[in-house]
mmCIF file of C-alpha atoms and ligand atoms in Angstrom:
data_model
loop_
_atom_site.group_PDB
_atom_site.id
_atom_site.type_symbol
_atom_site.label_atom_id
_atom_site.label_comp_id
_atom_site.label_asym_id
_atom_site.label_seq_id
_atom_site.Cartn_x
_atom_site.Cartn_y
_atom_site.Cartn_z
ATOM 1 C CA MET W 1 -49.810 -105.682 115.668
ATOM 2 C CA ILE W 2 -49.625 -109.106 117.299
ATOM 3 C CA ILE W 3 -48.076 -111.527 114.841
ATOM 4 C CA SER W 4 -48.662 -115.202 115.539
ATOM 5 C CA ARG W 5 -45.714 -117.483 114.839
ATOM 6 C CA GLU W 6 -45.487 -121.044 113.671
ATOM 7 C CA LEU W 7 -41.780 -121.640 113.201
ATOM 8 C CA THR W 8 -39.888 -124.564 111.737
ATOM 9 C CA ALA W 9 -37.775 -126.574 114.196
ATOM 10 C CA LYS W 10 -34.072 -125.704 113.997
ATOM 11 C CA GLU W 11 -33.009 -129.118 112.713
ATOM 12 C CA LYS W 12 -35.546 -128.931 109.868
ATOM 13 C CA LEU W 13 -34.412 -125.559 108.460
ATOM 14 C CA LYS W 14 -33.116 -125.512 104.862
ATOM 15 C CA PRO W 15 -29.340 -125.411 104.400
ATOM 16 C CA LEU W 16 -27.832 -122.098 103.217
ATOM 17 C CA PHE W 17 -26.044 -121.858 99.857
ATOM 18 C CA ASP W 18 -22.256 -122.135 99.593
ATOM 19 C CA ASP W 19 -21.883 -119.319 97.079
ATOM 20 C CA PRO W 20 -24.685 -116.710 97.227
ATOM 21 C CA LEU W 21 -23.031 -114.786 94.358
ATOM 22 C CA LYS W 22 -24.001 -117.662 92.044
ATOM 23 C CA LEU W 23 -27.664 -117.726 93.110
ATOM 24 C CA PRO W 24 -30.165 -117.249 90.258
ATOM 25 C CA PHE W 25 -32.793 -114.506 90.627
ATOM 26 C CA GLY W 26 -35.912 -115.497 92.562
ATOM 27 C CA LYS W 27 -35.777 -119.291 92.415
ATOM 28 C CA ASN W 28 -34.936 -120.113 96.022
ATOM 29 C CA PHE W 29 -36.984 -119.129 99.033
ATOM 30 C CA THR W 30 -36.306 -118.960 102.756
ATOM 31 C CA ASP W 31 -37.933 -121.077 105.481
ATOM 32 C CA HIS W 32 -40.753 -118.727 106.429
ATOM 33 C CA MET W 33 -43.275 -116.271 105.002
ATOM 34 C CA PHE W 34 -45.547 -113.570 106.419
ATOM 35 C CA SER W 35 -49.257 -113.527 105.693
ATOM 36 C CA MET W 36 -52.435 -111.748 106.738
ATOM 37 C CA ASP W 37 -55.923 -111.509 105.284
ATOM 38 C CA HIS W 38 -58.711 -109.007 104.811
ATOM 39 C CA CYS W 39 -62.404 -109.868 104.777
ATOM 40 C CA GLY W 40 -63.982 -106.467 104.533
ATOM 41 C CA SER W 41 -63.276 -105.313 108.082
ATOM 42 C CA GLY W 42 -59.571 -104.594 108.064
ATOM 43 C CA TRP W 43 -56.400 -106.649 107.976
ATOM 44 C CA GLN W 44 -56.387 -109.620 110.351
ATOM 45 C CA ASN W 45 -54.586 -112.822 111.344
ATOM 46 C CA PRO W 46 -51.025 -111.614 110.806
ATOM 47 C CA CYS W 47 -48.720 -114.604 111.030
ATOM 48 C CA ILE W 48 -45.252 -115.847 110.240
ATOM 49 C CA LYS W 49 -45.318 -119.486 109.161
ATOM 50 C CA PRO W 50 -43.331 -121.965 107.044
ATOM 51 C CA TYR W 51 -43.050 -121.029 103.337
ATOM 52 C CA GLN W 52 -45.860 -123.081 101.813
ATOM 53 C CA PRO W 53 -48.362 -123.346 98.929
ATOM 54 C CA LEU W 54 -51.483 -121.186 99.050
ATOM 55 C CA VAL W 55 -54.901 -122.807 99.109
ATOM 56 C CA LEU W 56 -57.305 -120.823 96.916
ATOM 57 C CA GLN W 57 -60.543 -121.595 95.125
ATOM 58 C CA PRO W 58 -60.187 -121.882 91.314
ATOM 59 C CA SER W 59 -62.829 -119.125 91.181
ATOM 60 C CA ALA W 60 -60.657 -116.706 93.201
ATOM 61 C CA ASN W 61 -60.600 -113.162 91.778
ATOM 62 C CA VAL W 62 -56.847 -113.077 91.141
ATOM 63 C CA PHE W 63 -57.035 -115.917 88.587
ATOM 64 C CA HIS W 64 -59.693 -114.218 86.463
ATOM 65 C CA TYR W 65 -59.640 -110.457 86.949
ATOM 66 C CA SER W 66 -56.084 -110.025 88.202
ATOM 67 C CA GLN W 67 -56.436 -107.993 91.339
ATOM 68 C CA GLU W 68 -52.764 -108.351 92.193
ATOM 69 C CA VAL W 69 -50.075 -105.888 93.207
ATOM 70 C CA PHE W 70 -46.550 -106.427 94.460
ATOM 71 C CA GLU W 71 -43.366 -104.737 95.610
ATOM 72 C CA GLY W 72 -39.678 -105.522 95.126
ATOM 73 C CA GLN W 73 -37.038 -104.675 97.742
ATOM 74 C CA LYS W 74 -33.796 -106.062 99.091
ATOM 75 C CA ALA W 75 -32.245 -106.587 102.513
ATOM 76 C CA TYR W 76 -28.461 -106.100 102.686
ATOM 77 C CA ARG W 77 -25.880 -107.138 105.271
ATOM 78 C CA SER W 78 -23.461 -104.364 106.258
ATOM 79 C CA PRO W 79 -19.786 -104.856 107.181
ATOM 80 C CA LYS W 80 -20.902 -104.278 110.810
ATOM 81 C CA ASN W 81 -23.311 -107.209 110.424
ATOM 82 C CA GLU W 82 -26.425 -105.039 110.473
ATOM 83 C CA ILE W 83 -29.450 -105.923 108.316
ATOM 84 C CA LEU W 84 -30.392 -102.912 106.185
ATOM 85 C CA LEU W 85 -33.302 -101.884 103.959
ATOM 86 C CA PHE W 86 -33.178 -99.090 101.383
ATOM 87 C CA ARG W 87 -35.982 -96.479 101.614
ATOM 88 C CA PRO W 88 -38.636 -99.059 102.650
ATOM 89 C CA ARG W 89 -41.247 -96.381 103.396
ATOM 90 C CA GLU W 90 -41.175 -95.503 99.706
ATOM 91 C CA ASN W 91 -42.141 -99.107 98.961
ATOM 92 C CA ALA W 92 -44.955 -98.958 101.526
ATOM 93 C CA ARG W 93 -46.318 -95.787 99.903
ATOM 94 C CA ARG W 94 -45.993 -97.107 96.386
ATOM 95 C CA LEU W 95 -47.714 -100.368 97.376
ATOM 96 C CA ASN W 96 -50.623 -98.298 98.654
ATOM 97 C CA ARG W 97 -50.811 -96.300 95.418
ATOM 98 C CA SER W 98 -50.859 -99.572 93.455
ATOM 99 C CA LEU W 99 -53.542 -100.973 95.798
ATOM 100 C CA GLN W 100 -55.704 -97.867 95.327
ATOM 101 C CA ARG W 101 -55.433 -98.110 91.540
ATOM 102 C CA LEU W 102 -56.527 -101.755 91.610
ATOM 103 C CA CYS W 103 -59.441 -101.048 94.010
ATOM 104 C CA MET W 104 -57.781 -103.045 96.783
ATOM 105 C CA PRO W 105 -57.572 -102.200 100.523
ATOM 106 C CA GLU W 106 -54.486 -100.248 101.620
ATOM 107 C CA ILE W 107 -52.018 -101.486 104.221
ATOM 108 C CA PRO W 108 -50.987 -98.977 106.911
ATOM 109 C CA GLU W 109 -47.336 -98.031 106.406
ATOM 110 C CA GLU W 110 -46.345 -99.022 109.946
ATOM 111 C CA MET W 111 -48.037 -102.398 109.620
ATOM 112 C CA PHE W 112 -46.186 -103.083 106.362
ATOM 113 C CA LEU W 113 -42.820 -102.145 107.885
ATOM 114 C CA GLU W 114 -43.427 -104.168 111.017
ATOM 115 C CA ALA W 115 -44.370 -107.243 108.980
ATOM 116 C CA GLU W 116 -41.157 -106.960 106.950
ATOM 117 C CA CYS W 117 -38.941 -106.347 109.971
ATOM 118 C CA GLU W 118 -40.372 -109.212 112.022
ATOM 119 C CA LEU W 119 -40.014 -111.654 109.120
ATOM 120 C CA LEU W 120 -36.463 -110.446 108.388
ATOM 121 C CA LYS W 121 -35.428 -110.839 112.018
ATOM 122 C CA ILE W 122 -36.546 -114.480 111.911
ATOM 123 C CA GLU W 123 -34.911 -115.084 108.510
ATOM 124 C CA GLU W 124 -31.752 -113.091 109.262
ATOM 125 C CA ARG W 125 -29.372 -115.968 108.484
ATOM 126 C CA TRP W 126 -30.593 -115.820 104.851
ATOM 127 C CA VAL W 127 -29.208 -112.296 104.258
ATOM 128 C CA PRO W 128 -25.917 -113.051 102.464
ATOM 129 C CA GLY W 129 -22.689 -111.467 103.660
ATOM 130 C CA GLN W 130 -21.089 -111.064 100.209
ATOM 131 C CA LYS W 131 -21.443 -107.726 98.439
ATOM 132 C CA GLY W 132 -23.553 -108.159 95.299
ATOM 133 C CA ALA W 133 -25.730 -110.795 96.950
ATOM 134 C CA SER W 134 -28.799 -109.839 98.995
ATOM 135 C CA LEU W 135 -32.158 -111.093 100.235
ATOM 136 C CA TYR W 136 -34.867 -110.092 97.754
ATOM 137 C CA ILE W 137 -38.227 -109.238 99.365
ATOM 138 C CA ARG W 138 -41.488 -109.763 97.511
ATOM 139 C CA PRO W 139 -44.585 -108.357 99.282
ATOM 140 C CA THR W 140 -47.729 -109.307 97.322
ATOM 141 C CA VAL W 141 -51.481 -108.666 97.676
ATOM 142 C CA ILE W 142 -54.134 -110.698 95.820
ATOM 143 C CA GLY W 143 -57.932 -110.744 95.599
ATOM 144 C CA THR W 144 -59.121 -114.093 96.947
ATOM 145 C CA GLU W 145 -62.934 -113.955 96.889
ATOM 146 C CA ALA W 146 -64.404 -117.007 95.124
ATOM 147 C CA ALA W 147 -66.758 -115.307 92.648
ATOM 148 C CA LEU W 148 -66.816 -114.798 88.873
ATOM 149 C CA GLY W 149 -68.767 -111.534 88.832
ATOM 150 C CA ILE W 150 -66.568 -108.681 87.563
ATOM 151 C CA LYS W 151 -66.136 -106.557 90.654
ATOM 152 C CA ALA W 152 -63.553 -105.847 93.310
ATOM 153 C CA SER W 153 -62.936 -108.849 95.549
ATOM 154 C CA SER W 154 -64.395 -108.722 99.069
ATOM 155 C CA GLU W 155 -61.447 -110.766 100.404
ATOM 156 C CA TYR W 156 -57.692 -110.312 100.098
ATOM 157 C CA LEU W 157 -54.448 -111.978 101.070
ATOM 158 C CA PHE W 158 -51.194 -110.120 101.753
ATOM 159 C CA PHE W 159 -48.015 -112.183 101.917
ATOM 160 C CA ILE W 160 -44.279 -111.556 101.963
ATOM 161 C CA ILE W 161 -41.792 -114.095 100.650
ATOM 162 C CA LEU W 162 -37.996 -113.823 100.678
ATOM 163 C CA SER W 163 -35.478 -115.043 98.121
ATOM 164 C CA PRO W 164 -31.684 -114.976 98.507
ATOM 165 C CA VAL W 165 -30.220 -113.646 95.227
ATOM 166 C CA GLY W 166 -26.879 -113.029 93.569
ATOM 167 C CA PRO W 167 -26.237 -110.174 91.115
ATOM 168 C CA TYR W 168 -29.169 -109.795 88.662
ATOM 169 C CA PHE W 169 -27.298 -110.111 85.389
ATOM 170 C CA LYS W 170 -25.317 -113.270 84.811
ATOM 171 C CA GLU W 171 -23.089 -111.301 82.387
ATOM 172 C CA GLY W 172 -22.073 -109.117 85.347
ATOM 173 C CA PHE W 173 -21.998 -105.323 85.109
ATOM 174 C CA ASN W 174 -21.833 -105.345 81.310
ATOM 175 C CA PRO W 175 -23.934 -103.384 78.831
ATOM 176 C CA VAL W 176 -27.227 -104.939 77.650
ATOM 177 C CA SER W 177 -28.724 -104.613 74.158
ATOM 178 C CA LEU W 178 -32.194 -103.159 73.552
ATOM 179 C CA TRP W 179 -34.800 -103.714 70.914
ATOM 180 C CA VAL W 180 -37.344 -100.987 70.159
ATOM 181 C CA SER W 181 -40.760 -102.518 69.623
ATOM 182 C CA ALA W 182 -42.593 -100.906 66.728
ATOM 183 C CA THR W 183 -45.878 -102.591 67.606
ATOM 184 C CA TYR W 184 -46.222 -103.268 71.299
ATOM 185 C CA SER W 185 -46.454 -100.844 74.193
ATOM 186 C CA ARG W 186 -46.246 -101.447 77.924
ATOM 187 C CA ALA W 187 -48.815 -98.982 79.237
ATOM 188 C CA GLY W 188 -51.342 -96.498 77.913
ATOM 189 C CA SER W 189 -52.556 -93.165 79.201
ATOM 190 C CA GLY W 190 -55.138 -93.715 81.946
ATOM 191 C CA GLY W 191 -54.105 -97.351 82.328
ATOM 192 C CA THR W 192 -52.196 -99.147 85.050
ATOM 193 C CA GLY W 193 -48.583 -98.436 83.976
ATOM 194 C CA GLU W 194 -47.871 -96.619 87.220
ATOM 195 C CA ALA W 195 -49.016 -99.543 89.388
ATOM 196 C CA LYS W 196 -46.808 -102.523 90.169
ATOM 197 C CA THR W 197 -49.443 -105.018 89.082
ATOM 198 C CA GLY W 198 -48.922 -108.416 87.454
ATOM 199 C CA GLY W 199 -50.999 -107.675 84.346
ATOM 200 C CA ASN W 200 -48.461 -105.083 83.151
ATOM 201 C CA TYR W 201 -45.798 -107.788 83.078
ATOM 202 C CA ALA W 202 -47.999 -110.434 81.434
ATOM 203 C CA GLY W 203 -48.679 -107.891 78.687
ATOM 204 C CA SER W 204 -44.981 -107.255 78.154
ATOM 205 C CA LEU W 205 -43.855 -110.879 77.759
ATOM 206 C CA LEU W 206 -44.548 -111.257 74.025
ATOM 207 C CA ALA W 207 -42.489 -108.193 73.091
ATOM 208 C CA THR W 208 -39.689 -109.419 75.335
ATOM 209 C CA ARG W 209 -39.795 -112.823 73.668
ATOM 210 C CA GLU W 210 -39.486 -111.190 70.243
ATOM 211 C CA ALA W 211 -36.541 -109.129 71.453
ATOM 212 C CA THR W 212 -34.686 -112.132 72.846
ATOM 213 C CA GLN W 213 -35.425 -114.212 69.730
ATOM 214 C CA LYS W 214 -33.742 -111.453 67.718
ATOM 215 C CA GLY W 215 -30.752 -111.583 70.052
ATOM 216 C CA TYR W 216 -31.456 -108.514 72.244
ATOM 217 C CA SER W 217 -31.792 -108.746 75.997
ATOM 218 C CA GLN W 218 -34.544 -106.192 76.797
ATOM 219 C CA VAL W 219 -37.314 -104.130 75.221
ATOM 220 C CA LEU W 220 -37.067 -100.349 74.995
ATOM 221 C CA TRP W 221 -40.662 -99.243 75.491
ATOM 222 C CA LEU W 222 -42.090 -96.252 73.626
ATOM 223 C CA ASP W 223 -45.332 -94.417 74.446
ATOM 224 C CA ALA W 224 -48.572 -96.082 73.330
ATOM 225 C CA GLY W 225 -49.986 -92.982 71.597
ATOM 226 C CA GLU W 226 -47.327 -91.962 69.071
ATOM 227 C CA HIS W 227 -44.739 -94.708 69.443
ATOM 228 C CA ARG W 228 -42.149 -92.009 69.622
ATOM 229 C CA TYR W 229 -41.333 -91.083 73.239
ATOM 230 C CA ILE W 230 -39.200 -93.261 75.465
ATOM 231 C CA GLU W 231 -40.820 -94.681 78.588
ATOM 232 C CA GLU W 232 -38.908 -97.547 80.223
ATOM 233 C CA VAL W 233 -36.453 -100.346 79.556
ATOM 234 C CA GLY W 234 -37.664 -103.860 80.398
ATOM 235 C CA ALA W 235 -38.911 -103.451 83.972
ATOM 236 C CA MET W 236 -36.539 -100.582 84.776
ATOM 237 C CA ASN W 237 -36.567 -96.808 84.475
ATOM 238 C CA ILE W 238 -34.190 -95.325 81.919
ATOM 239 C CA PHE W 239 -31.547 -92.558 81.968
ATOM 240 C CA PHE W 240 -29.545 -90.779 79.255
ATOM 241 C CA VAL W 241 -26.376 -88.734 79.675
ATOM 242 C CA LEU W 242 -27.119 -86.203 76.977
ATOM 243 C CA GLY W 243 -25.295 -82.923 76.412
ATOM 244 C CA GLY W 244 -23.680 -83.172 79.844
ATOM 245 C CA LYS W 245 -27.019 -83.593 81.623
ATOM 246 C CA LEU W 246 -28.813 -86.583 83.064
ATOM 247 C CA VAL W 247 -32.111 -86.858 81.195
ATOM 248 C CA THR W 248 -34.979 -89.197 82.098
ATOM 249 C CA PRO W 249 -38.613 -89.400 80.933
ATOM 250 C CA SER W 250 -40.961 -87.441 83.195
ATOM 251 C CA LEU W 251 -43.553 -89.451 85.147
ATOM 252 C CA GLY W 252 -46.891 -89.038 83.446
ATOM 253 C CA GLY W 253 -49.064 -91.969 84.501
ATOM 254 C CA THR W 254 -47.518 -94.657 82.294
ATOM 255 C CA ILE W 255 -44.088 -94.827 83.923
ATOM 256 C CA LEU W 256 -43.464 -96.663 87.171
ATOM 257 C CA HIS W 257 -42.280 -94.453 90.056
ATOM 258 C CA GLY W 258 -38.973 -96.240 90.613
ATOM 259 C CA ILE W 259 -37.249 -95.738 93.950
ATOM 260 C CA THR W 260 -33.877 -96.289 92.278
ATOM 261 C CA ARG W 261 -34.916 -93.656 89.698
ATOM 262 C CA LYS W 262 -35.818 -91.216 92.458
ATOM 263 C CA SER W 263 -32.497 -91.875 94.226
ATOM 264 C CA VAL W 264 -30.427 -91.406 91.037
ATOM 265 C CA LEU W 265 -32.217 -88.086 90.434
ATOM 266 C CA GLU W 266 -31.385 -86.961 93.982
ATOM 267 C CA LEU W 267 -27.742 -88.085 93.787
ATOM 268 C CA ALA W 268 -26.899 -86.710 90.335
ATOM 269 C CA PRO W 269 -26.744 -82.972 91.174
ATOM 270 C CA GLU W 270 -24.597 -83.786 94.245
ATOM 271 C CA LEU W 271 -22.191 -85.655 91.983
ATOM 272 C CA GLY W 272 -22.055 -82.680 89.623
ATOM 273 C CA LEU W 273 -24.505 -83.856 86.976
ATOM 274 C CA PRO W 274 -27.533 -81.608 86.343
ATOM 275 C CA VAL W 275 -30.851 -83.462 85.826
ATOM 276 C CA GLU W 276 -33.735 -82.964 83.440
ATOM 277 C CA GLU W 277 -37.091 -84.791 83.543
ATOM 278 C CA ARG W 278 -38.859 -84.391 80.211
ATOM 279 C CA ARG W 279 -40.155 -86.185 77.133
ATOM 280 C CA ILE W 280 -37.413 -87.775 75.013
ATOM 281 C CA ALA W 281 -38.121 -88.954 71.475
ATOM 282 C CA ILE W 282 -36.352 -92.018 70.103
ATOM 283 C CA ASP W 283 -35.117 -89.847 67.160
ATOM 284 C CA GLU W 284 -33.338 -87.545 69.597
ATOM 285 C CA VAL W 285 -31.622 -90.551 71.187
ATOM 286 C CA ILE W 286 -30.479 -92.049 67.863
ATOM 287 C CA GLU W 287 -29.264 -88.648 66.662
ATOM 288 C CA GLY W 288 -27.446 -88.076 69.964
ATOM 289 C CA ILE W 289 -25.658 -91.423 69.638
ATOM 290 C CA HIS W 290 -24.377 -90.421 66.187
ATOM 291 C CA THR W 291 -23.382 -86.821 66.969
ATOM 292 C CA GLY W 292 -21.673 -87.923 70.202
ATOM 293 C CA LYS W 293 -23.960 -85.702 72.305
ATOM 294 C CA LEU W 294 -25.376 -88.793 73.999
ATOM 295 C CA THR W 295 -22.601 -90.537 75.899
ATOM 296 C CA GLU W 296 -24.379 -93.070 78.127
ATOM 297 C CA ILE W 297 -27.666 -94.892 78.595
ATOM 298 C CA PHE W 298 -28.558 -96.983 81.614
ATOM 299 C CA GLY W 299 -31.557 -98.606 83.284
ATOM 300 C CA ALA W 300 -32.273 -98.312 87.023
ATOM 301 C CA GLY W 301 -34.235 -100.624 89.324
ATOM 302 C CA THR W 302 -33.899 -102.550 92.585
ATOM 303 C CA ALA W 303 -33.039 -105.920 91.023
ATOM 304 C CA ALA W 304 -30.072 -104.817 88.871
ATOM 305 C CA VAL W 305 -29.536 -101.394 90.560
ATOM 306 C CA ILE W 306 -27.915 -99.870 87.416
ATOM 307 C CA SER W 307 -27.839 -101.643 84.071
ATOM 308 C CA PRO W 308 -25.719 -100.017 81.338
ATOM 309 C CA VAL W 309 -27.057 -100.100 77.758
ATOM 310 C CA GLY W 310 -24.544 -100.791 74.962
ATOM 311 C CA LYS W 311 -26.715 -101.090 71.880
ATOM 312 C CA ILE W 312 -30.176 -100.145 70.579
ATOM 313 C CA ALA W 313 -31.867 -101.771 67.581
ATOM 314 C CA PHE W 314 -34.209 -99.293 65.885
ATOM 315 C CA GLN W 315 -35.788 -99.510 62.408
ATOM 316 C CA GLY W 316 -33.472 -102.241 61.227
ATOM 317 C CA SER W 317 -30.099 -100.915 62.433
ATOM 318 C CA ASP W 318 -28.011 -101.273 65.551
ATOM 319 C CA HIS W 319 -26.799 -98.115 67.258
ATOM 320 C CA VAL W 320 -23.846 -98.590 69.603
ATOM 321 C CA ILE W 321 -23.422 -96.400 72.692
ATOM 322 C CA ASN W 322 -20.009 -95.608 74.192
ATOM 323 C CA GLY W 323 -18.323 -98.399 72.202
ATOM 324 C CA ASN W 324 -20.578 -100.945 73.989
ATOM 325 C CA GLN W 325 -18.692 -100.226 77.231
ATOM 326 C CA THR W 326 -20.024 -99.325 80.678
ATOM 327 C CA GLY W 327 -19.722 -95.539 81.024
ATOM 328 C CA PRO W 328 -18.325 -93.560 83.964
ATOM 329 C CA TRP W 329 -21.719 -92.275 85.195
ATOM 330 C CA ALA W 330 -23.319 -95.732 85.248
ATOM 331 C CA GLN W 331 -20.261 -96.888 87.196
ATOM 332 C CA LYS W 332 -20.495 -93.938 89.588
ATOM 333 C CA PHE W 333 -24.224 -94.375 90.324
ATOM 334 C CA PHE W 334 -23.789 -98.111 90.763
ATOM 335 C CA ALA W 335 -20.904 -97.663 93.206
ATOM 336 C CA THR W 336 -22.645 -94.890 95.153
ATOM 337 C CA LEU W 337 -26.024 -96.605 95.430
ATOM 338 C CA THR W 338 -24.645 -100.028 96.355
ATOM 339 C CA GLY W 339 -22.187 -98.370 98.760
ATOM 340 C CA ILE W 340 -25.107 -96.719 100.590
ATOM 341 C CA GLN W 341 -27.318 -99.828 100.425
ATOM 342 C CA TYR W 342 -24.644 -102.079 101.936
ATOM 343 C CA GLY W 343 -23.833 -99.526 104.651
ATOM 344 C CA GLU W 344 -20.298 -98.968 103.353
ATOM 345 C CA ILE W 345 -20.562 -95.276 102.606
ATOM 346 C CA GLU W 346 -22.154 -92.572 104.697
ATOM 347 C CA ASP W 347 -25.926 -92.313 104.319
ATOM 348 C CA ARG W 348 -26.302 -88.536 104.173
ATOM 349 C CA HIS W 349 -29.906 -88.728 102.947
ATOM 350 C CA GLY W 350 -31.346 -90.971 105.664
ATOM 351 C CA TRP W 351 -32.204 -93.636 103.078
ATOM 352 C CA VAL W 352 -30.963 -96.606 105.038
ATOM 353 C CA PHE W 353 -33.336 -98.305 107.481
ATOM 354 C CA LYS W 354 -31.793 -100.572 110.074
ATOM 355 C CA VAL W 355 -33.791 -103.758 110.734
ATOM 356 C CA LYS W 356 -31.226 -104.852 113.323
HETATM 357 C C1 PLP H 401 -40.244 -102.067 89.890
HETATM 358 C C2 PLP H 401 -40.120 -101.383 88.567
HETATM 359 C C3 PLP H 401 -39.181 -100.365 88.321
HETATM 360 C C4 PLP H 401 -38.100 -99.999 89.301
HETATM 361 O O1 PLP H 401 -38.532 -99.568 90.535
HETATM 362 P P1 PLP H 401 -37.522 -99.609 91.768
HETATM 363 O O2 PLP H 401 -38.308 -99.064 92.892
HETATM 364 O O3 PLP H 401 -36.366 -98.756 91.414
HETATM 365 O O4 PLP H 401 -37.125 -101.029 91.944
HETATM 366 C C5 PLP H 401 -39.229 -99.720 87.111
HETATM 367 N N1 PLP H 401 -40.122 -100.052 86.141
HETATM 368 C C6 PLP H 401 -41.008 -101.052 86.333
HETATM 369 C C7 PLP H 401 -41.960 -101.361 85.241
HETATM 370 C C8 PLP H 401 -41.029 -101.748 87.545
HETATM 371 O O5 PLP H 401 -41.899 -102.730 87.727
#
């Protein structure tokens, strides 16, 4: 792929931040972005240009019928000053599954990787050197055809923007509190829960607002059918250390195929923790907390990596897990995953991809 370049003059580049560990999530962007478009006959016009507003018609598909999918990844700086990605081919494949579900054109895996690598090489100075900080990558595809008929767009835009970020939770690596929604659900059977598409998040905002108004930080999502089985936590996958095993809901169409989830499931047996993917009812979780069979709960996703859960509000009472303290397994997975991602510990699985 020949990528055209329109780069900002050196003296006009934005200044870097003094303390990347204090950066908020996703509010600052680098100097450049990648973009290419699709008008029915394949992806074209790949270019790297200054980060800038998009010009779209108010009638563009994305504003009305929400053909939109995205990815979330991070670039890390290793102690040897390399720029590393974590399992980026998994993101390329998942993006294509999301695109298929939303009736949008796929992006060849190699093209996706090349676009990311070329942009990252230009924006290298934005990858922070402090552990805990990283450069968040947001590849996005939208339907851009200017037409109000309900059908798949005939035109698309793919862009990648980059945002230097500190650790996801301001509270640090401390347990979060969850609120079980009795009314709302995130995804239904046959719906788009498995796709990383904006509409899923728009639909989850009201429940999240209710949770935060009640003083909890995230929503614990149950299945849409029976409101009984656990699906996800906020925008993360969820894990339970239950009876000495690592238990997580099985993927059944409504749960996002998290790459952190997949990695935790591959690491656990090596660290001596057997895994089980199955349905888990909220009653089993509450009972486990009280009998002591359930010792830890944590969320897993790229942004926070591992997020321990200290408390669950269900049917009017709070249930505290592990004395509201981060447990040893959450700690272990966090240390192992971040160690691999930052190139500090040996990558025995071939998960790390060197950009440069
Ligand atoms: C992105 C996402 C995850 C986590 O996926 P990772 O690949 O681990 O970052 C989990 N659940 C939802 C709903 C998500 O959007």
